[in-house]
Amino acid sequence: MRINIAIDGPSASGKSTVSRELCKRLNYIHLDTGAMYRCVALHAERLNTNINDDNQLIDMLESLAIELTDDGKVLLNGEDVTDAIRTDEISMAASDISTKKIVREALVEMQQEMAKEKGFVMDGRDIGTVVLPDAEVKIYLTASASARAMRRYLENQKRGIESNLITLKNEIVDRDYQDMHRKYSPLRQAEDAILIDSSDMTVTEVVDEVMRIISEKI
Ligand code: DC
């Protein structure tokens, strides 16, 4: 039996890493909805869109095509933007533009269409609450801001990017606040979601725990 799995949680909580690993084990398809908001932010920035003007947002969305490839690449109107959407600037711009109702409606529709069949692991902020309220398994994955900042710091170090731990933590706290307090579909744990705090867990431990939850459902 194939099911859909919703993984929500704050930024840098490990949603994408855990989702990718689950997909490998289950042979499911991963849909990283954060990457879609990041694409919108990059496209809007390139077009110089005023995000407070709904008409400009509509025009911007009409000229946007997002593709998430099977090998994990993100294409914006055919261009590979996998790395370009991962900058700190685009992280905050994605959080800003995701507060807009028009943007959310357009992306939620795309996401629901993409996951019409079962067999998806979708990660984001509103998957269990809005996008896939009927998902058979819902996980709310979180970790302390300090643990998340440290993970980002080590990730950056591996990639040769210099960063400051305190700045990273402040950015995480700011983005959490905006994502949790926006008017439309704020980040919150769905009533039927299972909370996993990964502050003191390895990726494998989290994946094993989610697999255990899934096996109870299937
Ligand atoms: O998961 P991420 O950090 O790549 O997401 C970037 C931003 O996109 C996040 O700060 C809020 C927004 N987002 C959202 O509003 N809803 C989603 N389902 C996924 C992301």
Coordinates of C-alpha atoms and ligand atoms in Angstrom, one line a residue:
M1 CA 0.0 0.0 0.0
R2 CA 1.4 3.4 -1.0
I3 CA 0.6 6.4 1.2
N4 CA 1.5 10.1 1.4
I5 CA 3.8 11.4 4.1
A6 CA 3.7 15.1 5.2
I7 CA 6.8 16.5 7.0
D8 CA 6.4 20.0 8.4
G9 CA 8.7 22.0 10.6
P10 CA 10.8 25.1 11.0
S11 CA 13.8 26.0 8.8
A12 CA 16.9 23.9 9.1
S13 CA 15.1 21.2 11.1
G14 CA 16.4 18.5 8.7
K15 CA 13.1 18.0 6.8
S16 CA 14.7 17.7 3.4
T17 CA 17.5 15.4 4.5
V18 CA 15.1 13.1 6.3
S19 CA 12.6 13.2 3.4
R20 CA 15.3 12.3 0.8
E21 CA 16.4 9.4 3.0
L22 CA 12.8 8.2 3.5
C23 CA 12.3 8.3 -0.3
K24 CA 15.4 6.1 -0.8
R25 CA 14.1 3.5 1.6
L26 CA 10.5 3.5 0.4
N27 CA 11.2 4.2 -3.3
Y28 CA 8.9 7.3 -3.0
I29 CA 9.1 10.7 -4.7
H30 CA 10.3 13.7 -2.7
L31 CA 8.6 17.1 -3.1
D32 CA 10.5 19.9 -1.4
T33 CA 7.9 22.7 -1.3
G34 CA 10.4 25.1 0.2
A35 CA 12.4 24.9 -3.0
M36 CA 9.2 26.0 -4.9
Y37 CA 8.8 29.1 -2.7
R38 CA 12.6 29.8 -3.1
C39 CA 12.1 29.6 -6.9
V40 CA 9.3 32.1 -6.7
A41 CA 11.5 34.5 -4.6
L42 CA 14.3 34.2 -7.1
H43 CA 12.1 34.8 -10.1
A44 CA 10.4 37.8 -8.4
E45 CA 13.8 39.3 -7.5
R46 CA 15.1 38.9 -11.1
L47 CA 11.9 40.6 -12.5
N48 CA 12.1 43.3 -9.9
T49 CA 8.6 42.5 -8.7
N50 CA 7.0 44.6 -6.0
I51 CA 5.7 41.8 -3.8
N52 CA 3.2 44.2 -2.2
D53 CA 1.4 44.7 -5.6
D54 CA -0.9 41.8 -6.3
N55 CA -1.0 42.6 -10.1
Q56 CA 2.7 42.4 -10.3
L57 CA 2.6 39.1 -8.3
I58 CA 0.1 37.7 -10.8
D59 CA 2.2 38.7 -13.8
M60 CA 5.3 37.2 -12.1
L61 CA 3.5 33.9 -11.4
E62 CA 2.2 33.7 -15.0
S63 CA 5.8 33.6 -16.3
L64 CA 7.0 31.0 -13.9
A65 CA 7.4 27.2 -14.5
I66 CA 9.0 25.1 -11.7
E67 CA 10.2 21.6 -12.2
L68 CA 11.6 19.3 -9.5
T69 CA 13.6 16.6 -11.2
D70 CA 13.9 13.0 -10.0
D71 CA 17.6 13.5 -9.3
G72 CA 16.9 16.4 -7.0
K73 CA 17.5 19.3 -9.3
V74 CA 15.3 22.4 -9.2
L75 CA 14.5 24.0 -12.6
L76 CA 13.1 27.5 -13.0
N77 CA 11.8 28.0 -16.5
G78 CA 14.2 25.3 -17.6
E79 CA 17.3 26.8 -15.9
D80 CA 19.1 24.8 -13.1
V81 CA 18.8 27.0 -10.0
T82 CA 19.5 24.2 -7.5
D83 CA 22.3 26.2 -5.9
A84 CA 21.1 29.7 -6.7
I85 CA 18.1 29.3 -4.5
R86 CA 20.1 28.3 -1.4
T87 CA 21.6 31.7 -0.5
D88 CA 20.7 33.4 2.8
E89 CA 19.2 36.3 0.8
I90 CA 16.8 33.9 -1.0
S91 CA 16.0 32.1 2.2
M92 CA 14.6 35.3 3.7
A93 CA 13.0 36.5 0.4
A94 CA 11.2 33.1 0.2
S95 CA 9.9 33.5 3.7
D96 CA 8.7 37.1 2.7
I97 CA 7.0 36.1 -0.5
S98 CA 5.4 33.1 1.1
T99 CA 3.3 35.4 3.3
K100 CA 1.3 36.4 0.1
K101 CA -2.0 34.8 -0.4
I102 CA -1.8 34.8 -4.2
V103 CA 1.6 33.0 -4.1
R104 CA 0.4 30.4 -1.6
E105 CA -2.8 29.7 -3.6
A106 CA -0.8 29.1 -6.8
L107 CA 1.8 26.9 -5.2
V108 CA -0.7 24.8 -3.1
E109 CA -2.6 24.1 -6.3
M110 CA 0.6 22.9 -8.1
Q111 CA 1.6 20.8 -5.1
Q112 CA -1.8 19.1 -4.8
E113 CA -1.7 18.3 -8.5
M114 CA 1.8 16.9 -8.2
A115 CA 0.9 14.5 -5.4
K116 CA -2.5 13.4 -6.7
E117 CA -1.2 9.8 -6.7
K118 CA 0.1 8.3 -3.5
G119 CA 3.8 7.6 -2.9
F120 CA 5.1 11.1 -2.0
V121 CA 7.1 12.5 0.8
M122 CA 6.3 16.3 0.8
D123 CA 8.1 18.6 3.2
G124 CA 7.3 22.2 4.0
R125 CA 5.3 24.3 6.5
D126 CA 1.6 23.7 5.6
I127 CA 1.6 20.2 4.2
G128 CA -0.2 18.5 7.0
T129 CA -2.5 21.4 7.6
V130 CA -3.4 22.7 4.1
V131 CA -1.8 20.9 1.2
L132 CA -2.3 17.3 2.1
P133 CA -4.7 17.3 5.1
D134 CA -5.5 13.6 4.3
A135 CA -1.9 12.5 4.3
E136 CA -1.7 9.1 6.1
V137 CA 1.4 10.0 8.1
K138 CA 2.1 13.5 9.4
I139 CA 5.4 14.4 11.1
Y140 CA 6.2 17.7 12.8
L141 CA 10.0 17.8 12.8
T142 CA 11.7 20.3 15.0
A143 CA 14.9 21.0 16.9
S144 CA 16.2 23.8 19.1
A145 CA 17.4 27.0 17.3
S146 CA 20.9 26.3 18.6
A147 CA 21.0 22.8 17.2
R148 CA 19.7 24.0 13.9
A149 CA 22.2 26.9 13.7
M150 CA 25.0 24.5 14.5
R151 CA 23.9 22.1 11.7
R152 CA 23.8 24.9 9.2
Y153 CA 27.2 26.1 10.4
L154 CA 28.8 22.7 9.9
E155 CA 27.1 22.3 6.5
N156 CA 28.5 25.6 5.4
Q157 CA 31.9 24.7 6.7
K158 CA 31.8 21.5 4.6
R159 CA 31.0 23.5 1.5
G160 CA 33.8 26.0 2.2
I161 CA 31.3 28.8 3.1
E162 CA 32.4 30.9 6.0
S163 CA 29.6 31.8 8.4
N164 CA 28.9 33.1 11.9
L165 CA 27.1 30.9 14.3
I166 CA 25.3 33.8 16.1
T167 CA 24.2 35.3 12.8
L168 CA 22.9 32.0 11.6
K169 CA 20.9 31.5 14.8
N170 CA 19.4 35.0 14.6
E171 CA 18.4 34.4 11.0
I172 CA 16.7 31.1 12.0
V173 CA 14.8 32.7 14.8
D174 CA 13.7 35.6 12.6
R175 CA 12.5 33.2 9.9
D176 CA 10.7 31.0 12.5
Y177 CA 8.9 34.0 13.8
Q178 CA 7.7 35.2 10.3
D179 CA 6.7 31.7 9.2
M180 CA 4.7 31.0 12.4
H181 CA 3.0 34.4 12.6
R182 CA 1.9 35.1 9.1
K183 CA -1.8 35.5 8.3
Y184 CA -2.1 32.7 5.7
S185 CA -1.2 29.1 6.6
P186 CA 1.3 29.9 9.3
L187 CA 3.6 27.1 10.4
R188 CA 1.9 25.0 13.1
Q189 CA 1.8 21.4 14.1
A190 CA -1.3 19.7 12.6
E191 CA -3.5 18.1 15.3
D192 CA -2.9 14.6 14.0
A193 CA 0.9 15.1 13.4
I194 CA 3.5 13.3 15.4
L195 CA 6.1 15.6 17.0
I196 CA 9.8 14.6 16.6
D197 CA 12.4 16.8 18.3
S198 CA 15.7 16.0 16.6
S199 CA 17.9 18.2 18.7
D200 CA 19.8 15.2 20.1
M201 CA 19.1 12.7 17.3
T202 CA 21.1 11.7 14.2
V203 CA 19.6 11.7 10.8
T204 CA 19.5 7.9 10.9
E205 CA 17.7 7.9 14.2
V206 CA 15.0 10.3 12.9
V207 CA 14.5 8.3 9.7
D208 CA 14.3 5.0 11.7
E209 CA 11.7 6.6 14.0
V210 CA 9.6 7.9 11.0
M211 CA 9.9 4.4 9.4
R212 CA 8.5 2.9 12.6
I213 CA 5.6 5.3 12.5
I214 CA 5.0 4.5 8.8
S215 CA 5.1 0.7 9.4
E216 CA 2.3 1.1 12.0
K217 CA 0.2 2.8 9.4
I218 CA 0.8 0.4 6.5
Ligands
DC1 O1 11.9 24.9 3.8 P1 12.7 26.1 3.3 O2 13.6 26.7 4.3 O3 13.4 25.8 2.0 O4 11.6 27.2 2.9 C1 11.8 28.5 2.5 C2 10.7 29.4 2.9 O5 9.5 29.1 2.1 C3 10.2 29.3 4.4 O6 10.9 30.2 5.2 C4 8.7 29.5 4.3 C5 8.3 29.2 2.9 N1 7.6 27.9 2.9 C6 6.2 28.0 3.1 O7 5.7 29.0 3.4 N2 5.4 26.9 2.9 C7 6.0 25.7 2.6 N3 5.2 24.6 2.4 C8 7.4 25.6 2.4 C9 8.2 26.7 2.5

